[in-house]
Amino acid sequence: MAQLLLFSLFQLLSLAAMASQAAHPAYDDSPLCAVSTDAELTADIISSKSVKLEEYGNGRIIDITHAYRPDMPNFNSTDSIGMVVSLRESMANGSLYNLSELKIVVHTGTHVDAPGHMYQEYYEAGFDVDSLDLVVLNGPALIVDVPRDKNITAEVMESLRIPRGVRRVIFRTLNTDRKLMWKREGDTSYVAFTTDGAQWLVDNTDIKFVGVDYLSVATFDDLIPAHLVFLKSREIILVEALKLDGVKPGIYSLHCLPLRLVGAEGSPIRCILIK
Ligand SMILES: *[C@@H]1O[C@H](CO)[C@@H](O)[C@H](O)[C@H]1NC(C)=O
Ligand SMILES: *[C@@H]1O[C@H](CO)[C@@H](O)[C@H](O)[C@H]1NC(C)=O
Ligand SMILES: *[C@@H]1O[C@H](CO)[C@@H](O)[C@H](O)[C@H]1NC(C)=O
Ligand SMILES: *[C@@H]1O[C@H](CO)[C@@H](O)[C@H](O)[C@H]1NC(C)=O
């Protein structure tokens, strides 16, 4: 109890510190320049104003969803995602209207995993994204910074001292510092949960919402086993590739809504934080 209280005080203090900072909408909607090499692209993007906290209403609302840019990385691939929206009918070609089509791998960009992603029996039983609990996806959430020199192991999880009763946690890692979601190529050296880290969370916390800042909640080396640990109970919801650029650790009201894709084991998801 005392620990929980101290923890809350600390969070309130850090929230107060945040509130005193000058807040202004940081989003620059000018298109990113088309450049030829990855090095140039990365340098260009890192200097771009888009890689910033995106806040609205004097900082009341923070968008933690990545925009679907054609140059966004694909998991474990040298190709970026490319165009996910394209015109099927266009006024420029004489049509009465413009009409676009969306074509996307459901685990692209900021997205959610359903239990059927890695358990065939859950897939067959219909545990798709439309079965995900909106109560888990919406409510108070803690954003924590994790140590930058390790993956999220059992030892790291223990060191974070996340109190029992906390149900939603978003883990901000080295991935955000490295701006991995702003690279054109998928990077398999991202930070995420090891299998023992996932097991520690399942065994020792009440966390049901796990959010991370790259395309997978599990490290590349532990890709399947760590996912299996999380998805086994069907109680934990995994949201991947959240946009945490400039977001301060603390407590927020989290709101996430997946698309109602019947039969799909994943979905793009829009997540925002409200202070
Ligand atoms: C990653 O990509 C390589 C090369 O295409 C492929 O051989 C490998 O199976 C992929 N691994 C995963 C886990 O997707
Ligand atoms: C418009 O017409 C051009 C030339 O026929 C064609 O290449 C293009 O795909 C068309 N675009 C759409 C959106 O219909
Ligand atoms: C319709 O699509 C064309 C490209 O074919 C684009 O130039 C135009 O701005 C679009 N118009 C609207 C109203 O979206
Ligand atoms: C995390 O694990 C991946 C392998 O899955 C590795 O490439 C990476 O260097 C590790 N990151 C840290 C910070 O230890």
mmCIF file of C-alpha atoms and ligand atoms in Angstrom:
data_model
loop_
_atom_site.group_PDB
_atom_site.id
_atom_site.type_symbol
_atom_site.label_atom_id
_atom_site.label_comp_id
_atom_site.label_asym_id
_atom_site.label_seq_id
_atom_site.Cartn_x
_atom_site.Cartn_y
_atom_site.Cartn_z
ATOM 1 C CA MET A 1 0.000 0.000 0.000
ATOM 2 C CA ALA A 2 2.752 2.420 1.037
ATOM 3 C CA GLN A 3 4.619 1.456 -2.097
ATOM 4 C CA LEU A 4 1.577 2.139 -4.243
ATOM 5 C CA LEU A 5 1.054 5.519 -2.607
ATOM 6 C CA LEU A 6 4.670 6.574 -3.068
ATOM 7 C CA PHE A 7 4.464 5.425 -6.629
ATOM 8 C CA SER A 8 1.352 7.520 -7.272
ATOM 9 C CA LEU A 9 2.940 10.567 -5.678
ATOM 10 C CA PHE A 10 5.936 10.177 -7.906
ATOM 11 C CA GLN A 11 3.693 9.927 -10.934
ATOM 12 C CA LEU A 12 1.711 12.981 -9.914
ATOM 13 C CA LEU A 13 4.931 14.942 -9.465
ATOM 14 C CA SER A 14 6.150 13.949 -12.888
ATOM 15 C CA LEU A 15 2.750 14.825 -14.364
ATOM 16 C CA ALA A 16 2.955 18.230 -12.704
ATOM 17 C CA ALA A 17 6.437 18.724 -14.147
ATOM 18 C CA MET A 18 5.051 17.900 -17.579
ATOM 19 C CA ALA A 19 2.170 20.329 -17.251
ATOM 20 C CA SER A 20 4.560 23.186 -16.537
ATOM 21 C CA GLN A 21 6.331 22.724 -19.847
ATOM 22 C CA ALA A 22 5.299 24.884 -22.757
ATOM 23 C CA ALA A 23 3.018 22.740 -24.877
ATOM 24 C CA HIS A 24 2.325 23.316 -28.526
ATOM 25 C CA PRO A 25 1.059 21.125 -31.327
ATOM 26 C CA ALA A 26 4.218 19.642 -32.800
ATOM 27 C CA TYR A 27 2.872 17.946 -35.855
ATOM 28 C CA ASP A 28 4.229 19.109 -39.147
ATOM 29 C CA ASP A 29 2.084 17.757 -41.943
ATOM 30 C CA SER A 30 4.435 18.687 -44.740
ATOM 31 C CA PRO A 31 5.255 15.516 -46.695
ATOM 32 C CA LEU A 32 8.546 13.818 -45.966
ATOM 33 C CA CYS A 33 11.041 14.440 -48.745
ATOM 34 C CA ALA A 34 11.649 11.642 -51.186
ATOM 35 C CA VAL A 35 15.349 10.828 -51.022
ATOM 36 C CA SER A 36 17.424 8.113 -52.565
ATOM 37 C CA THR A 37 19.301 6.269 -49.824
ATOM 38 C CA ASP A 38 18.307 4.888 -46.454
ATOM 39 C CA ALA A 39 21.009 6.897 -44.718
ATOM 40 C CA GLU A 40 19.692 10.112 -46.241
ATOM 41 C CA LEU A 41 16.130 9.104 -45.556
ATOM 42 C CA THR A 42 16.850 8.345 -41.924
ATOM 43 C CA ALA A 43 18.815 11.547 -41.433
ATOM 44 C CA ASP A 44 16.033 13.494 -43.105
ATOM 45 C CA ILE A 45 13.331 11.904 -40.994
ATOM 46 C CA ILE A 46 15.232 12.299 -37.752
ATOM 47 C CA SER A 47 15.519 16.020 -38.393
ATOM 48 C CA SER A 48 11.892 16.206 -39.465
ATOM 49 C CA LYS A 49 9.350 17.817 -37.223
ATOM 50 C CA SER A 50 7.097 14.780 -37.617
ATOM 51 C CA VAL A 51 9.230 12.768 -35.189
ATOM 52 C CA LYS A 52 7.768 14.525 -32.194
ATOM 53 C CA LEU A 53 5.117 14.424 -29.621
ATOM 54 C CA GLU A 54 1.805 14.905 -31.427
ATOM 55 C CA GLU A 55 -0.503 16.672 -29.045
ATOM 56 C CA TYR A 56 -3.816 18.430 -29.444
ATOM 57 C CA GLY A 57 -6.019 20.627 -27.278
ATOM 58 C CA ASN A 58 -3.091 22.254 -25.452
ATOM 59 C CA GLY A 59 -1.594 18.872 -24.695
ATOM 60 C CA ARG A 60 -4.790 17.217 -23.504
ATOM 61 C CA ILE A 61 -4.777 14.592 -26.248
ATOM 62 C CA ILE A 62 -1.652 12.787 -27.448
ATOM 63 C CA ASP A 63 -1.732 10.702 -30.599
ATOM 64 C CA ILE A 64 0.356 7.550 -30.123
ATOM 65 C CA THR A 65 -0.529 5.984 -33.477
ATOM 66 C CA HIS A 66 1.866 6.029 -36.409
ATOM 67 C CA ALA A 67 0.549 7.437 -39.661
ATOM 68 C CA TYR A 68 0.685 4.877 -42.499
ATOM 69 C CA ARG A 69 3.528 6.330 -44.521
ATOM 70 C CA PRO A 70 4.628 4.383 -47.628
ATOM 71 C CA ASP A 71 8.188 4.448 -46.268
ATOM 72 C CA MET A 72 7.224 2.882 -42.936
ATOM 73 C CA PRO A 73 9.149 -0.342 -42.206
ATOM 74 C CA ASN A 74 7.806 -3.845 -42.673
ATOM 75 C CA PHE A 75 8.695 -6.468 -40.095
ATOM 76 C CA ASN A 76 11.898 -8.375 -40.980
ATOM 77 C CA SER A 77 12.009 -6.919 -44.478
ATOM 78 C CA THR A 78 14.163 -4.548 -46.475
ATOM 79 C CA ASP A 79 11.088 -3.224 -48.273
ATOM 80 C CA SER A 80 8.991 -0.522 -46.685
ATOM 81 C CA ILE A 81 5.223 -1.023 -46.582
ATOM 82 C CA GLY A 82 4.578 0.957 -49.785
ATOM 83 C CA MET A 83 1.193 2.411 -50.688
ATOM 84 C CA VAL A 84 -1.585 0.921 -48.579
ATOM 85 C CA VAL A 85 -4.239 3.255 -49.957
ATOM 86 C CA SER A 86 -4.706 3.674 -53.688
ATOM 87 C CA LEU A 87 -7.333 5.205 -55.918
ATOM 88 C CA ARG A 88 -9.590 2.731 -57.697
ATOM 89 C CA GLU A 89 -11.518 5.473 -59.350
ATOM 90 C CA SER A 90 -10.215 8.957 -59.811
ATOM 91 C CA MET A 91 -11.674 12.299 -60.784
ATOM 92 C CA ALA A 92 -8.479 13.002 -62.691
ATOM 93 C CA ASN A 93 -9.480 10.090 -64.936
ATOM 94 C CA GLY A 94 -12.994 11.356 -65.470
ATOM 95 C CA SER A 95 -14.782 9.596 -62.641
ATOM 96 C CA LEU A 96 -17.525 11.440 -60.751
ATOM 97 C CA TYR A 97 -15.661 10.799 -57.500
ATOM 98 C CA ASN A 98 -12.386 9.620 -56.026
ATOM 99 C CA LEU A 99 -12.603 6.185 -54.442
ATOM 100 C CA SER A 100 -9.701 4.579 -52.641
ATOM 101 C CA GLU A 101 -9.008 1.037 -51.654
ATOM 102 C CA LEU A 102 -7.129 -0.098 -48.544
ATOM 103 C CA LYS A 103 -4.803 -3.071 -48.905
ATOM 104 C CA ILE A 104 -2.749 -3.864 -45.864
ATOM 105 C CA VAL A 105 -1.203 -6.670 -43.847
ATOM 106 C CA VAL A 106 -3.121 -6.378 -40.569
ATOM 107 C CA HIS A 107 0.117 -6.386 -38.518
ATOM 108 C CA THR A 108 1.408 -3.220 -40.220
ATOM 109 C CA GLY A 109 2.226 -0.046 -38.304
ATOM 110 C CA THR A 110 0.440 0.482 -34.981
ATOM 111 C CA HIS A 111 -1.600 -2.706 -34.579
ATOM 112 C CA VAL A 112 -3.109 -5.207 -32.176
ATOM 113 C CA ASP A 113 -2.618 -8.994 -31.995
ATOM 114 C CA ALA A 114 -5.526 -11.331 -31.256
ATOM 115 C CA PRO A 115 -5.041 -14.749 -29.582
ATOM 116 C CA GLY A 116 -5.490 -16.479 -32.957
ATOM 117 C CA HIS A 117 -2.239 -14.892 -34.193
ATOM 118 C CA MET A 118 -0.114 -17.737 -32.863
ATOM 119 C CA TYR A 119 -2.540 -20.399 -31.587
ATOM 120 C CA GLN A 120 -4.285 -22.370 -34.318
ATOM 121 C CA GLU A 121 -6.980 -23.605 -31.881
ATOM 122 C CA TYR A 122 -7.814 -20.040 -30.863
ATOM 123 C CA TYR A 123 -7.982 -18.990 -34.490
ATOM 124 C CA GLU A 124 -10.375 -21.832 -35.249
ATOM 125 C CA ALA A 125 -12.450 -21.015 -32.160
ATOM 126 C CA GLY A 126 -12.955 -17.466 -33.443
ATOM 127 C CA PHE A 127 -10.763 -15.488 -31.049
ATOM 128 C CA ASP A 128 -10.267 -12.773 -33.638
ATOM 129 C CA VAL A 129 -9.768 -9.010 -33.212
ATOM 130 C CA ASP A 130 -13.528 -8.542 -33.010
ATOM 131 C CA SER A 131 -13.506 -10.605 -29.798
ATOM 132 C CA LEU A 132 -11.006 -8.325 -28.011
ATOM 133 C CA ASP A 133 -12.198 -6.728 -24.776
ATOM 134 C CA LEU A 134 -12.753 -2.984 -25.183
ATOM 135 C CA VAL A 135 -12.484 -2.621 -21.395
ATOM 136 C CA VAL A 136 -8.864 -3.786 -21.530
ATOM 137 C CA LEU A 137 -8.192 -1.504 -24.499
ATOM 138 C CA ASN A 138 -9.553 1.598 -22.734
ATOM 139 C CA GLY A 139 -8.718 2.898 -19.270
ATOM 140 C CA PRO A 140 -5.886 4.193 -17.068
ATOM 141 C CA ALA A 141 -2.443 3.228 -18.348
ATOM 142 C CA LEU A 142 1.100 3.597 -17.164
ATOM 143 C CA ILE A 143 3.883 4.512 -19.557
ATOM 144 C CA VAL A 144 7.254 3.346 -18.281
ATOM 145 C CA ASP A 145 10.774 3.856 -19.592
ATOM 146 C CA VAL A 146 12.757 0.635 -19.595
ATOM 147 C CA PRO A 147 16.566 0.399 -19.258
ATOM 148 C CA ARG A 148 18.141 1.133 -22.628
ATOM 149 C CA ASP A 149 20.887 -1.504 -22.474
ATOM 150 C CA LYS A 150 18.762 -4.656 -22.229
ATOM 151 C CA ASN A 151 15.756 -6.401 -23.690
ATOM 152 C CA ILE A 152 12.731 -6.754 -21.394
ATOM 153 C CA THR A 153 13.846 -9.778 -19.404
ATOM 154 C CA ALA A 154 12.450 -11.120 -16.125
ATOM 155 C CA GLU A 155 15.180 -9.178 -14.316
ATOM 156 C CA VAL A 156 14.216 -5.945 -16.067
ATOM 157 C CA MET A 157 10.514 -6.542 -15.381
ATOM 158 C CA GLU A 158 11.248 -7.058 -11.704
ATOM 159 C CA SER A 159 13.370 -3.877 -11.556
ATOM 160 C CA LEU A 160 10.493 -1.783 -12.938
ATOM 161 C CA ARG A 161 8.501 -2.473 -9.726
ATOM 162 C CA ILE A 162 5.126 -2.058 -11.413
ATOM 163 C CA PRO A 163 2.550 -2.280 -8.606
ATOM 164 C CA ARG A 164 -0.098 -5.007 -8.540
ATOM 165 C CA GLY A 165 -3.401 -3.625 -9.761
ATOM 166 C CA VAL A 166 -1.878 -1.827 -12.749
ATOM 167 C CA ARG A 167 -3.682 -3.307 -15.746
ATOM 168 C CA ARG A 168 -2.319 -1.386 -18.703
ATOM 169 C CA VAL A 169 1.363 -0.675 -19.335
ATOM 170 C CA ILE A 170 3.125 0.812 -22.325
ATOM 171 C CA PHE A 171 6.862 0.132 -22.437
ATOM 172 C CA ARG A 172 9.007 2.891 -23.935
ATOM 173 C CA THR A 173 12.354 1.539 -25.044
ATOM 174 C CA LEU A 174 15.514 2.148 -26.999
ATOM 175 C CA ASN A 175 13.385 1.604 -30.138
ATOM 176 C CA THR A 176 11.893 5.067 -29.699
ATOM 177 C CA ASP A 177 15.362 6.627 -29.203
ATOM 178 C CA ARG A 178 16.625 4.786 -32.296
ATOM 179 C CA LYS A 179 13.562 5.933 -34.259
ATOM 180 C CA LEU A 180 13.181 2.428 -35.675
ATOM 181 C CA MET A 181 9.629 3.074 -36.902
ATOM 182 C CA TRP A 182 11.010 5.945 -38.978
ATOM 183 C CA LYS A 183 13.437 3.749 -40.882
ATOM 184 C CA ARG A 184 12.545 2.358 -44.259
ATOM 185 C CA GLU A 185 13.878 -1.122 -43.477
ATOM 186 C CA GLY A 186 12.713 -3.507 -40.795
ATOM 187 C CA ASP A 187 15.299 -3.835 -38.011
ATOM 188 C CA THR A 188 15.538 -7.147 -36.181
ATOM 189 C CA SER A 189 17.716 -5.761 -33.369
ATOM 190 C CA TYR A 190 14.734 -4.016 -31.768
ATOM 191 C CA VAL A 191 14.124 -4.218 -28.025
ATOM 192 C CA ALA A 192 11.174 -6.259 -26.762
ATOM 193 C CA PHE A 193 10.208 -9.014 -24.334
ATOM 194 C CA THR A 194 12.272 -12.134 -23.945
ATOM 195 C CA THR A 195 10.323 -15.293 -23.109
ATOM 196 C CA ASP A 196 11.300 -15.099 -19.432
ATOM 197 C CA GLY A 197 10.318 -11.424 -19.338
ATOM 198 C CA ALA A 198 6.883 -12.286 -20.733
ATOM 199 C CA GLN A 199 6.512 -15.139 -18.239
ATOM 200 C CA TRP A 200 7.490 -12.842 -15.357
ATOM 201 C CA LEU A 201 4.793 -10.359 -16.387
ATOM 202 C CA VAL A 202 2.158 -13.108 -16.607
ATOM 203 C CA ASP A 203 3.117 -14.610 -13.227
ATOM 204 C CA ASN A 204 3.765 -11.490 -11.146
ATOM 205 C CA THR A 205 1.612 -8.636 -12.419
ATOM 206 C CA ASP A 206 -2.032 -7.831 -13.201
ATOM 207 C CA ILE A 207 -1.119 -6.338 -16.590
ATOM 208 C CA LYS A 208 -3.629 -7.188 -19.321
ATOM 209 C CA PHE A 209 -2.621 -4.531 -21.861
ATOM 210 C CA VAL A 210 0.969 -4.652 -23.085
ATOM 211 C CA GLY A 211 2.033 -1.841 -25.406
ATOM 212 C CA VAL A 212 5.429 -1.577 -27.091
ATOM 213 C CA ASP A 213 7.183 0.849 -29.446
ATOM 214 C CA TYR A 214 8.160 -1.477 -32.292
ATOM 215 C CA LEU A 215 6.434 -3.997 -34.525
ATOM 216 C CA SER A 216 6.726 -6.957 -32.144
ATOM 217 C CA VAL A 217 6.181 -7.413 -28.429
ATOM 218 C CA ALA A 218 8.739 -10.256 -28.512
ATOM 219 C CA THR A 219 12.422 -9.972 -29.401
ATOM 220 C CA PHE A 220 13.369 -11.370 -32.765
ATOM 221 C CA ASP A 221 15.221 -14.249 -31.073
ATOM 222 C CA ASP A 222 12.194 -15.146 -28.896
ATOM 223 C CA LEU A 223 9.584 -14.181 -31.472
ATOM 224 C CA ILE A 224 7.236 -17.155 -31.199
ATOM 225 C CA PRO A 225 7.770 -18.385 -27.596
ATOM 226 C CA ALA A 226 7.297 -14.943 -26.004
ATOM 227 C CA HIS A 227 4.116 -14.328 -28.036
ATOM 228 C CA LEU A 228 2.801 -17.739 -26.954
ATOM 229 C CA VAL A 229 3.378 -16.874 -23.282
ATOM 230 C CA PHE A 230 1.407 -13.631 -23.629
ATOM 231 C CA LEU A 231 -1.446 -14.964 -25.752
ATOM 232 C CA LYS A 232 -1.990 -18.280 -23.937
ATOM 233 C CA SER A 233 -4.570 -17.086 -21.382
ATOM 234 C CA ARG A 234 -6.426 -14.994 -23.998
ATOM 235 C CA GLU A 235 -6.610 -12.272 -21.332
ATOM 236 C CA ILE A 236 -3.642 -10.166 -22.425
ATOM 237 C CA ILE A 237 -3.930 -7.826 -25.384
ATOM 238 C CA LEU A 238 -0.774 -6.883 -27.280
ATOM 239 C CA VAL A 239 -0.506 -3.530 -29.031
ATOM 240 C CA GLU A 240 2.615 -3.027 -31.100
ATOM 241 C CA ALA A 241 4.424 -0.158 -32.814
ATOM 242 C CA LEU A 242 2.967 2.619 -30.691
ATOM 243 C CA LYS A 243 4.347 6.070 -31.464
ATOM 244 C CA LEU A 244 5.984 7.244 -28.260
ATOM 245 C CA ASP A 245 8.223 10.008 -29.631
ATOM 246 C CA GLY A 246 8.361 12.726 -26.987
ATOM 247 C CA VAL A 247 5.800 11.033 -24.710
ATOM 248 C CA LYS A 248 6.741 11.325 -21.044
ATOM 249 C CA PRO A 249 6.422 8.402 -18.634
ATOM 250 C CA GLY A 250 3.398 8.718 -16.373
ATOM 251 C CA ILE A 251 -0.238 7.828 -15.986
ATOM 252 C CA TYR A 252 -2.680 8.594 -18.773
ATOM 253 C CA SER A 253 -6.131 7.649 -19.868
ATOM 254 C CA LEU A 254 -5.578 5.284 -22.796
ATOM 255 C CA HIS A 255 -8.076 4.797 -25.610
ATOM 256 C CA CYS A 256 -7.507 2.169 -28.297
ATOM 257 C CA LEU A 257 -9.970 0.988 -30.932
ATOM 258 C CA PRO A 258 -9.228 -1.812 -33.413
ATOM 259 C CA LEU A 259 -11.199 -2.323 -36.595
ATOM 260 C CA ARG A 260 -13.903 -4.988 -36.360
ATOM 261 C CA LEU A 261 -12.255 -7.376 -38.772
ATOM 262 C CA VAL A 262 -14.170 -10.630 -38.357
ATOM 263 C CA GLY A 263 -11.845 -13.604 -38.686
ATOM 264 C CA ALA A 264 -8.648 -11.539 -38.535
ATOM 265 C CA GLU A 265 -5.924 -12.296 -35.979
ATOM 266 C CA GLY A 266 -4.712 -8.694 -35.998
ATOM 267 C CA SER A 267 -5.845 -5.198 -36.898
ATOM 268 C CA PRO A 268 -4.594 -1.685 -37.352
ATOM 269 C CA ILE A 269 -5.509 0.183 -34.174
ATOM 270 C CA ARG A 270 -5.881 3.843 -33.296
ATOM 271 C CA CYS A 271 -4.559 4.677 -29.847
ATOM 272 C CA ILE A 272 -4.596 8.028 -28.091
ATOM 273 C CA LEU A 273 -3.753 9.203 -24.603
ATOM 274 C CA ILE A 274 -5.862 11.727 -22.738
ATOM 275 C CA LYS A 275 -4.451 13.640 -19.792
HETATM 276 C C1 LIG B 1 13.086 -13.113 -41.743
HETATM 277 O O1 LIG B 1 13.455 -12.924 -43.090
HETATM 278 C C2 LIG B 1 14.324 -13.935 -43.601
HETATM 279 C C3 LIG B 1 14.763 -13.496 -44.981
HETATM 280 O O2 LIG B 1 13.650 -13.238 -45.787
HETATM 281 C C4 LIG B 1 13.580 -15.271 -43.603
HETATM 282 O O3 LIG B 1 14.445 -16.286 -44.068
HETATM 283 C C5 LIG B 1 13.138 -15.580 -42.181
HETATM 284 O O4 LIG B 1 12.333 -16.754 -42.182
HETATM 285 C C6 LIG B 1 12.327 -14.427 -41.607
HETATM 286 N N1 LIG B 1 12.056 -14.698 -40.211
HETATM 287 C C7 LIG B 1 10.887 -14.429 -39.634
HETATM 288 C C8 LIG B 1 10.764 -14.798 -38.210
HETATM 289 O O5 LIG B 1 9.965 -13.887 -40.217
HETATM 290 C C1 LIG B 2 -5.991 6.702 -64.602
HETATM 291 O O1 LIG B 2 -5.676 6.456 -65.943
HETATM 292 C C2 LIG B 2 -4.327 6.149 -66.186
HETATM 293 C C3 LIG B 2 -4.123 6.084 -67.698
HETATM 294 O O2 LIG B 2 -5.135 5.314 -68.289
HETATM 295 C C4 LIG B 2 -3.981 4.824 -65.510
HETATM 296 O O3 LIG B 2 -2.633 4.504 -65.701
HETATM 297 C C5 LIG B 2 -4.260 4.988 -64.038
HETATM 298 O O4 LIG B 2 -4.038 3.748 -63.389
HETATM 299 C C6 LIG B 2 -5.689 5.444 -63.807
HETATM 300 N N1 LIG B 2 -5.866 5.686 -62.364
HETATM 301 C C7 LIG B 2 -6.997 5.425 -61.725
HETATM 302 C C8 LIG B 2 -6.989 5.699 -60.269
HETATM 303 O O5 LIG B 2 -7.979 5.014 -62.269
HETATM 304 C C1 LIG B 3 -9.102 13.090 -56.517
HETATM 305 O O1 LIG B 3 -7.966 12.378 -56.939
HETATM 306 C C2 LIG B 3 -7.098 13.162 -57.748
HETATM 307 C C3 LIG B 3 -6.025 12.239 -58.280
HETATM 308 O O2 LIG B 3 -6.591 11.458 -59.294
HETATM 309 C C4 LIG B 3 -6.532 14.269 -56.910
HETATM 310 O O3 LIG B 3 -5.666 15.094 -57.697
HETATM 311 C C5 LIG B 3 -7.680 15.116 -56.366
HETATM 312 O O4 LIG B 3 -7.166 16.062 -55.470
HETATM 313 C C6 LIG B 3 -8.664 14.234 -55.648
HETATM 314 N N1 LIG B 3 -9.818 15.048 -55.293
HETATM 315 C C7 LIG B 3 -10.415 14.992 -54.115
HETATM 316 C C8 LIG B 3 -11.647 15.860 -53.951
HETATM 317 O O5 LIG B 3 -10.017 14.264 -53.231
HETATM 318 C C1 LIG B 4 17.518 -7.459 -27.901
HETATM 319 O O1 LIG B 4 17.492 -8.722 -28.542
HETATM 320 C C2 LIG B 4 17.851 -8.697 -29.919
HETATM 321 C C3 LIG B 4 17.767 -10.114 -30.464
HETATM 322 O O2 LIG B 4 16.478 -10.601 -30.387
HETATM 323 C C4 LIG B 4 19.252 -8.174 -30.087
HETATM 324 O O3 LIG B 4 19.569 -8.051 -31.451
HETATM 325 C C5 LIG B 4 19.360 -6.820 -29.417
HETATM 326 O O4 LIG B 4 20.706 -6.365 -29.476
HETATM 327 C C6 LIG B 4 18.914 -6.866 -27.990
HETATM 328 N N1 LIG B 4 18.900 -5.491 -27.456
HETATM 329 C C7 LIG B 4 19.513 -5.142 -26.320
HETATM 330 C C8 LIG B 4 19.447 -3.708 -25.940
HETATM 331 O O5 LIG B 4 20.076 -5.943 -25.604
#
